[in-house]
Backbone as CSV, one residue per row, in Angstrom:
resi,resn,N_x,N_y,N_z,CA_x,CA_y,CA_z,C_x,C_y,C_z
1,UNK,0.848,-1.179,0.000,0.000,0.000,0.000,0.896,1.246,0.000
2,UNK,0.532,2.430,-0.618,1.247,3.616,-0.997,0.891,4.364,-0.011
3,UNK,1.483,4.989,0.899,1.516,6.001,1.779,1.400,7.576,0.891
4,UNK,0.315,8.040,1.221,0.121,9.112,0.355,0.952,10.393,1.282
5,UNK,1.165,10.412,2.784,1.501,11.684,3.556,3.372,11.255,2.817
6,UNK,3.468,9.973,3.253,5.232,9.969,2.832,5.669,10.025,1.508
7,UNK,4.493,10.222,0.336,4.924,11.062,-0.861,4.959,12.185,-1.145
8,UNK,4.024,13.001,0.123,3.907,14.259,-0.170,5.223,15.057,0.665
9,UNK,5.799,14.518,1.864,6.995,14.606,2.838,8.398,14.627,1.449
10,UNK,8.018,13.410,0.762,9.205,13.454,0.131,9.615,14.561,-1.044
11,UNK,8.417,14.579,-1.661,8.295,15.740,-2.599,8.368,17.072,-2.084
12,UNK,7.927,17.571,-0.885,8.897,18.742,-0.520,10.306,18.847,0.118
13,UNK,10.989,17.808,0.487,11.818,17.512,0.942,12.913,18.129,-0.383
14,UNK,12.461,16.813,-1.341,13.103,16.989,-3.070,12.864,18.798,-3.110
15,UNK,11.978,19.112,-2.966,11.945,20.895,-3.372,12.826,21.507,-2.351
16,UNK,12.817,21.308,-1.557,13.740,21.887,-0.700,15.269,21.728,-0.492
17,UNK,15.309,20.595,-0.969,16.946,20.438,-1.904,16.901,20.954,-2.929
18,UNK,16.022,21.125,-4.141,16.342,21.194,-4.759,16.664,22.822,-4.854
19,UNK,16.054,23.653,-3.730,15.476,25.011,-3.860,17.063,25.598,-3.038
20,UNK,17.494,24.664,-2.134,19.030,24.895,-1.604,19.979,24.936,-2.654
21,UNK,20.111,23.761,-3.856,21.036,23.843,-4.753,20.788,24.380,-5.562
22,UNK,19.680,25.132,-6.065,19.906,26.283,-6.847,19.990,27.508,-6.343
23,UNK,20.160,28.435,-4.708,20.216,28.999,-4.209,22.240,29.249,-3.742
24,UNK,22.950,27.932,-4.349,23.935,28.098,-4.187,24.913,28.815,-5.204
25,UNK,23.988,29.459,-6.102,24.777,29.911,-6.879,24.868,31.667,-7.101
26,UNK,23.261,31.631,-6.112,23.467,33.100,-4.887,24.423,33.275,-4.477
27,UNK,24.253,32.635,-3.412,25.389,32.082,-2.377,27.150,32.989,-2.854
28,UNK,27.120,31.546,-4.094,28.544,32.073,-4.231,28.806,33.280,-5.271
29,UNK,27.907,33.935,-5.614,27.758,35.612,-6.425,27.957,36.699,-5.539
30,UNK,27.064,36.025,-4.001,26.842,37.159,-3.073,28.439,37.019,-2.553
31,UNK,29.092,35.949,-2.291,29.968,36.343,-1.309,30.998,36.990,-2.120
32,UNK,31.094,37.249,-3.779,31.903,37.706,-4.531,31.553,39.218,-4.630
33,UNK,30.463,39.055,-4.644,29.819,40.786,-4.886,30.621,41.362,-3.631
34,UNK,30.211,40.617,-1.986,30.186,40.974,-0.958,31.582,41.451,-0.186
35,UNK,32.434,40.793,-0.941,34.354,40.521,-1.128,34.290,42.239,-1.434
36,UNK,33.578,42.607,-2.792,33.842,44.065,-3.607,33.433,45.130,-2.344
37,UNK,32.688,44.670,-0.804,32.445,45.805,-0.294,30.651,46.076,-1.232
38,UNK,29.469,45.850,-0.083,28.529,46.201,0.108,27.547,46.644,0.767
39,UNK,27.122,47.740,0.575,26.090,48.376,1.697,25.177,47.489,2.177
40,UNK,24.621,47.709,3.677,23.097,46.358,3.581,22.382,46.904,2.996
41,UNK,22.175,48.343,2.240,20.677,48.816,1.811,20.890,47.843,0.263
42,UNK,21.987,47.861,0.085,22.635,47.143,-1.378,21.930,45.929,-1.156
43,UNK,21.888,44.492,-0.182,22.540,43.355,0.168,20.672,43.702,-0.005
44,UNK,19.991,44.141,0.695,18.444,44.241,0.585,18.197,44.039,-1.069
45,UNK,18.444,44.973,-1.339,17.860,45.324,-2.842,18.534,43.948,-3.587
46,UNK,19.477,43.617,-3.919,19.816,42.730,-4.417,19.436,40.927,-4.377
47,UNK,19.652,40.944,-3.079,19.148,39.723,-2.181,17.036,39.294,-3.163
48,UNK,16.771,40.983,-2.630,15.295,40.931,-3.574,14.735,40.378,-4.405
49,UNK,15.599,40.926,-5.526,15.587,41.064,-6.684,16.291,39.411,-6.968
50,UNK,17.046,39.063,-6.721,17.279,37.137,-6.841,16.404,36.502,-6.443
51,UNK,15.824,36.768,-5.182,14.792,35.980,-4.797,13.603,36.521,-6.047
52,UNK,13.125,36.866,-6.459,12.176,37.812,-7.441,12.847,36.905,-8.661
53,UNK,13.889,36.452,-8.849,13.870,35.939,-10.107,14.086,34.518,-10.187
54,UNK,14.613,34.137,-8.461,14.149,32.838,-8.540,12.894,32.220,-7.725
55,UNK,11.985,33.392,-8.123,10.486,32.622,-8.105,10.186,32.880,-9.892
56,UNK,10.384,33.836,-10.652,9.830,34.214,-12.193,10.394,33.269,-12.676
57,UNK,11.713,32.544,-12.918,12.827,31.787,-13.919,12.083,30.323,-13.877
58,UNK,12.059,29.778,-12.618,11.263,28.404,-12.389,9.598,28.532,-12.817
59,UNK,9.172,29.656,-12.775,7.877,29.815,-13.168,7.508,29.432,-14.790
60,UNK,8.112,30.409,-15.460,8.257,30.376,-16.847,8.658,29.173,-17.065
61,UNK,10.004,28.538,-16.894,10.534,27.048,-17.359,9.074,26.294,-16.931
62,UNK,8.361,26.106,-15.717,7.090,25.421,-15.667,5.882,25.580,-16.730
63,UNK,6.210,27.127,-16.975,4.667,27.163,-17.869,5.257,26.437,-19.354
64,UNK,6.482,26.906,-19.372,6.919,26.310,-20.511,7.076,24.531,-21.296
65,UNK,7.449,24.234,-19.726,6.980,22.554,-19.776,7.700,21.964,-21.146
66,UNK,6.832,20.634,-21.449,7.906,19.847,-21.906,8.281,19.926,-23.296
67,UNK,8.220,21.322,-23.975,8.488,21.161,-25.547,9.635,21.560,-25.764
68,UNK,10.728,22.525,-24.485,11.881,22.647,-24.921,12.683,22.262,-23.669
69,UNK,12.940,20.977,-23.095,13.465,20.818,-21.676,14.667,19.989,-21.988
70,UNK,15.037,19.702,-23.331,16.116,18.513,-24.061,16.880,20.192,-24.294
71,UNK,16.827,21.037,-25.299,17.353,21.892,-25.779,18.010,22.982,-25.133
72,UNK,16.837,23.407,-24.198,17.088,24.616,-23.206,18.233,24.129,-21.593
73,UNK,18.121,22.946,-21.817,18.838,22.732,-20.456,20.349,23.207,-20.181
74,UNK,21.211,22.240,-21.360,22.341,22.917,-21.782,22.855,24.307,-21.796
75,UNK,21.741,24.852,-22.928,21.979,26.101,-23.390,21.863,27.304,-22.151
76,UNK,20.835,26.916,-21.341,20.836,28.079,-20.050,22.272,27.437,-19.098
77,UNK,22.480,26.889,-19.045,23.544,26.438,-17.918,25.126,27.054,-18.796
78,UNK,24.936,26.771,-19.883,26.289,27.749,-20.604,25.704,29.244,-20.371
79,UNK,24.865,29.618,-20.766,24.560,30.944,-20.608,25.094,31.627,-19.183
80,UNK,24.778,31.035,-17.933,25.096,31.420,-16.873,26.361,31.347,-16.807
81,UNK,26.978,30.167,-16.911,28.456,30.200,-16.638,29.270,30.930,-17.445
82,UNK,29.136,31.514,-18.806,29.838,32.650,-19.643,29.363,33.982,-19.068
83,UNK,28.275,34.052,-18.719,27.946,35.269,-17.855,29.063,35.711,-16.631
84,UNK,28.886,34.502,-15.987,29.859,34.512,-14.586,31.453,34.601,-14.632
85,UNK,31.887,34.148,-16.311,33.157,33.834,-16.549,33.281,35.510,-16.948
86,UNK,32.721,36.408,-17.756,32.955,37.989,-18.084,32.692,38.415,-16.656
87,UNK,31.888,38.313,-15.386,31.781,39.209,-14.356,32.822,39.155,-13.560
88,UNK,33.192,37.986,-13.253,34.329,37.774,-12.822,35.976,38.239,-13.633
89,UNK,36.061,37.749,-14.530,37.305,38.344,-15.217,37.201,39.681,-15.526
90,UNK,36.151,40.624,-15.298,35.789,42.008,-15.168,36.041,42.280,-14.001
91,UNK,36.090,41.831,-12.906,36.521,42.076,-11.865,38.074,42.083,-11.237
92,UNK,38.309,40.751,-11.510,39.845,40.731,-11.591,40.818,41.519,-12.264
93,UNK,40.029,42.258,-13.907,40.693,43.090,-14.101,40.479,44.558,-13.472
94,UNK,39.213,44.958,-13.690,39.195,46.434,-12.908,40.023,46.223,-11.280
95,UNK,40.180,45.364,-10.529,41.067,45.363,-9.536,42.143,45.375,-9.814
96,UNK,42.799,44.574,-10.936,44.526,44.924,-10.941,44.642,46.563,-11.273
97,UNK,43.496,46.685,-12.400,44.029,48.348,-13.035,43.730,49.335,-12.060
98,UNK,43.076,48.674,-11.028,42.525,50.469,-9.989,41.747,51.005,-10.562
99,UNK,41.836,52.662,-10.691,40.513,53.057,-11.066,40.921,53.967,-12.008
100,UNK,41.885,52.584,-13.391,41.766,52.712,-14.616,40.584,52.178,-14.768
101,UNK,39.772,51.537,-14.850,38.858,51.344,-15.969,37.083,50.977,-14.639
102,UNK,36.264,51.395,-15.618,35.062,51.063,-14.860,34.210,50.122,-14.515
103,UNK,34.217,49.319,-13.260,34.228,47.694,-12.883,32.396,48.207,-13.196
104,UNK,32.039,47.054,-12.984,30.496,46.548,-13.069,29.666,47.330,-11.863
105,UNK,28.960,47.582,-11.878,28.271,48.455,-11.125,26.871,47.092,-10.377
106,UNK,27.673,46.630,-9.139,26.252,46.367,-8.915,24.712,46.848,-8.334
107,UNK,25.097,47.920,-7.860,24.350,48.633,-7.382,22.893,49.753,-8.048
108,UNK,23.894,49.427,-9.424,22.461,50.342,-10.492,21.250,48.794,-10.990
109,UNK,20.404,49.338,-11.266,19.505,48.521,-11.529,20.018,47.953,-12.434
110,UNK,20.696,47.747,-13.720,21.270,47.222,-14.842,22.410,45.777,-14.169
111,UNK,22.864,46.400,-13.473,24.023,45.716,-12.619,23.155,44.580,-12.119
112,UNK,22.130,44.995,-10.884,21.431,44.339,-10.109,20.497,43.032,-11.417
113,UNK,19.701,43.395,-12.205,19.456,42.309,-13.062,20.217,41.857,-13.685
114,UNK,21.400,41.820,-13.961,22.765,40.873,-14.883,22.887,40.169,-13.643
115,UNK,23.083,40.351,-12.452,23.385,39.568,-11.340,22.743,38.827,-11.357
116,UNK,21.232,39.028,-11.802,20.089,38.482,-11.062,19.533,37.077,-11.812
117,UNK,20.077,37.670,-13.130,19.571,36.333,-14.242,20.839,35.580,-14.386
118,UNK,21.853,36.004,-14.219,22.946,34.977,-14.078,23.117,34.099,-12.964
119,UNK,22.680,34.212,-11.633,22.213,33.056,-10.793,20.665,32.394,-10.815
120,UNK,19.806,33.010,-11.873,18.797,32.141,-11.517,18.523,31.721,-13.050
121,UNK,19.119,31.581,-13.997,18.952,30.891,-15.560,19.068,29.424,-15.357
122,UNK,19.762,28.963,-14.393,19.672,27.613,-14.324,17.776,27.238,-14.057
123,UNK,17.531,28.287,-13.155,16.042,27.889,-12.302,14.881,27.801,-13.666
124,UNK,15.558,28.141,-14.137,14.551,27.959,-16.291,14.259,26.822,-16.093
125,UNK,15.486,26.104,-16.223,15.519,24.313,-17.074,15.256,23.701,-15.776
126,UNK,15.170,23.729,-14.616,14.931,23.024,-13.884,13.463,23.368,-13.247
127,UNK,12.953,24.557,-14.115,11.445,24.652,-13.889,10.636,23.603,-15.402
128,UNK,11.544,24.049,-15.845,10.914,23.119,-17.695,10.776,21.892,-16.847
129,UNK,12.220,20.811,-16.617,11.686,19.614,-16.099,10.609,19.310,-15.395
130,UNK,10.733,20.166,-14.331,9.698,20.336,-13.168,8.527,20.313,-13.750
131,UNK,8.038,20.885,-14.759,6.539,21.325,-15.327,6.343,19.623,-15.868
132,UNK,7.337,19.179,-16.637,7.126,17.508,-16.856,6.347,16.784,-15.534
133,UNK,6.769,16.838,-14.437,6.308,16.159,-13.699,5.248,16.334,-12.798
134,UNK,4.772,17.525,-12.870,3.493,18.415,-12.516,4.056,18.488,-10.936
135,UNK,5.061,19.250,-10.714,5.106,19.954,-9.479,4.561,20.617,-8.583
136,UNK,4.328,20.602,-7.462,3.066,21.780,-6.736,4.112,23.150,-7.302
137,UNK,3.466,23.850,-7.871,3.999,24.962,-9.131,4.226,26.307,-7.958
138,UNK,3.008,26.215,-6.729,3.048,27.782,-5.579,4.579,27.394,-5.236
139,UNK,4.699,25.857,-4.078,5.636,25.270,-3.253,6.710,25.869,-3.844
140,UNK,6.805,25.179,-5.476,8.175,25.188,-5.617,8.721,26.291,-5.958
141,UNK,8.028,27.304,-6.270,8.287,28.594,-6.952,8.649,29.614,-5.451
142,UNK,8.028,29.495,-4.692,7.769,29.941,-3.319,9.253,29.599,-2.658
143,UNK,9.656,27.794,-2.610,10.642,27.535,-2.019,12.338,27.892,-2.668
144,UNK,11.506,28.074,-3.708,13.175,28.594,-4.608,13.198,30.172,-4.484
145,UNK,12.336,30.881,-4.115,12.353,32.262,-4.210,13.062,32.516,-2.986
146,UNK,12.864,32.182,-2.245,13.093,32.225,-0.432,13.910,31.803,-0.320
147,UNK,14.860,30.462,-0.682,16.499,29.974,-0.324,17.066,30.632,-1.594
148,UNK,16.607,31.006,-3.058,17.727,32.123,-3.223,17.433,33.267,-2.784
149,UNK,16.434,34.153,-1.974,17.219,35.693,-1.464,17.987,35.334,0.211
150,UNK,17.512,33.911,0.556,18.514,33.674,2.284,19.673,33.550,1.416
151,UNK,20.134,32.619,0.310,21.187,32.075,0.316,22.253,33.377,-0.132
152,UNK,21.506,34.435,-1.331,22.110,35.328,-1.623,22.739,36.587,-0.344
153,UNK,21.632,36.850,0.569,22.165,37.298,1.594,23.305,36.986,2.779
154,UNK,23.345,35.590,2.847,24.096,34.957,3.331,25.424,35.052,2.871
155,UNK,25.397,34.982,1.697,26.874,35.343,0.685,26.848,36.675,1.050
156,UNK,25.994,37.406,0.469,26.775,39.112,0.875,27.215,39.346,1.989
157,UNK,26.582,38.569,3.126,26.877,39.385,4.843,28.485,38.564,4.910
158,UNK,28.438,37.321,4.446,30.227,36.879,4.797,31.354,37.172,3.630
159,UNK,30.660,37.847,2.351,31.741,38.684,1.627,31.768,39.985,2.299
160,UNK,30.832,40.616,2.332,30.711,41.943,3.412,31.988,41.863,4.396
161,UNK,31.867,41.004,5.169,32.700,40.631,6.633,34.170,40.299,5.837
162,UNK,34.125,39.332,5.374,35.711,39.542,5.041,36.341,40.462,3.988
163,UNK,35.931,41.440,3.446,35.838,42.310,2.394,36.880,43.123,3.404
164,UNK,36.044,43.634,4.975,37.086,44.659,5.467,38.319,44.113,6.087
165,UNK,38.427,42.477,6.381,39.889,42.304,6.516,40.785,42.292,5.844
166,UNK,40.375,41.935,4.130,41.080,41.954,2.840,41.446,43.000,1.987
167,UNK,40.958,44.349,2.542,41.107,45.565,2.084,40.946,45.536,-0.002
168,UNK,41.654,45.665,-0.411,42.075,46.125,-1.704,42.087,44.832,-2.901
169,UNK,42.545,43.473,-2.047,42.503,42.221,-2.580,41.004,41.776,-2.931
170,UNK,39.893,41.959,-2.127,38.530,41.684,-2.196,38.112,41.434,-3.518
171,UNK,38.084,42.398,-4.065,37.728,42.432,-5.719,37.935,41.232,-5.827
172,UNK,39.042,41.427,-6.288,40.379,40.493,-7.162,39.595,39.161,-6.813
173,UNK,39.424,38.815,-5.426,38.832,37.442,-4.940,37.891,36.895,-5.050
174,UNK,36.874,38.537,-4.939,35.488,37.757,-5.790,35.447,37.398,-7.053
175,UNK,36.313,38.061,-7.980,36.170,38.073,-9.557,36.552,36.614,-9.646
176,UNK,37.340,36.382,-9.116,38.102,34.671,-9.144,37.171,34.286,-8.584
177,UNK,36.433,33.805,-7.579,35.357,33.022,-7.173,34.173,33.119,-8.330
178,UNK,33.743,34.316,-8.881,32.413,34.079,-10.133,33.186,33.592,-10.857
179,UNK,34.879,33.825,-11.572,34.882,33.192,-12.422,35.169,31.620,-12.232
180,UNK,35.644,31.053,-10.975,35.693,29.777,-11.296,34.201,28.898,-11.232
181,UNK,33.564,29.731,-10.950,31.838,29.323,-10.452,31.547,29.167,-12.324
182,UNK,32.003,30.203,-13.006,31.599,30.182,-14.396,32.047,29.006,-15.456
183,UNK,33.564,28.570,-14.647,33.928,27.522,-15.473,33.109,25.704,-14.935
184,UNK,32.997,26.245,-13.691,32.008,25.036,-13.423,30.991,24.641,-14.230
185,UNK,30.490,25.661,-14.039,29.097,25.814,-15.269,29.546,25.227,-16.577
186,UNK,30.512,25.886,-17.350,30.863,25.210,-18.681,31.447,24.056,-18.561
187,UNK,32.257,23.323,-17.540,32.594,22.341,-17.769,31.681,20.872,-17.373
C-alpha cells in the first residue's frame, strides 16, 4: 500500500533540496559581490531582486513545460556560466588596473538584473523539467524564491565581513570566485 503523507513529505523535501542547490549559486555571487564591499541597503535590494527571479525563472521554465526541456537545459547552464566567466574576469581586471577602468556596477539597476539572471537561468531548465512532472507549481516557486534571497544574503553578509579584513585584494577574490563558479558551469 502507498503512503500518500510519505509522498507528499518526500516531494517537498526533493523541493527543498532542490530550492538549496539552486540557491547556491546566490550564495557564491553574493559572497563575490560581498568581497567588492557592500552596503546592507545594497545586500536588501539585491538579495530581492534574486529571490524575485528565482520565483519568475522556475515559473516560466514550468509554464513552458515539456516542448523545450532537451534543448534549453544545456543552453541556459552555458549561458550562466559565460555570464559569470565575463563578471568575474571584469573584476579581476578592474582590480589589478585600480581606477583605470570602470568595474560593473552592482548597485544600479542594470548591474542588479545581470546579477540576477545569471544566478537564476539555471532555475529555467529546472522549472521546464519540473513542469514535466506536474510539481506543486506555488511550493516550488515559493521555495526557490526564499532559499535564493537567504542564500544570496548569506553570501553578501560573509563577503561583506571579510571584504574589510582583505582591504584592496577583495575584488580580485570575488572576480576569481564568479569566475571559477563560471567555469564550473561550462565544464
Amino acid at each position: 500500500m502507498f503512503d500518500v503523507s510519505a509522498a507528499a513529505t518526500g516531494q517537498i523535501l526533493t523541493i527543498i533540496l532542490m530550492a538549496i542547490a539552486l540557491g547556491m549559486d546566490a550564495f557564491s555571487l553574493g559572497v563575490g559581490i560581498g568581497l567588492k564591499g557592500v552596503r546592507l541597503l545594497d545586500i536588501l535590494k539585491l538579495s530581492s531582486i534574486i529571490a524575485l527571479f528565482h520565483v519568475l525563472m522556475p515559473l516560466g521554465g514550468m509554464i513552458t513545460g515539456q516542448y523545450v526541456s532537451g534543448l534549453l537545459g544545456g543552453i541556459a547552464t552555458s549561458a550562466a556560466g559565460a555570464l559569470l566567466l565575463l563578471l568575474g574576469g571584469h573584476m579581476v581586471y578592474s582590480s589589478i588596473r585600480g581606477g583605470a577602468v570602470h568595474s560593473f556596477d552592482h548597485r544600479t539597476i542594470w548591474g542588479m538584473l545581470v546579477f540576477s539572471v545569471s544566478v537564476s537561468i539555471d532555475s529555467f531548465s529546472v522549472g521546464v523539467s519540473l513542469g514535466m512532472f506536474s510539481a506543486h507549481v506555488l511550493l516550488t516557486v515559493l521555495m526557490f524564491g526564499l532559499f535564493g534571497g537567504l542564500m544570496s544574503v548569506l553570501g553578501l553578509m560573509i563577503g561583506r565581513r571579510a571584504s574589510r579584513s582583505m582591504g584592496g585584494y577583495g575584488e580580485a577574490l570575488g572576480g576569481v570566485i564568479l569566475f571559477a563558479f563560471g567555469l564550473l558551469f561550462l565544464v
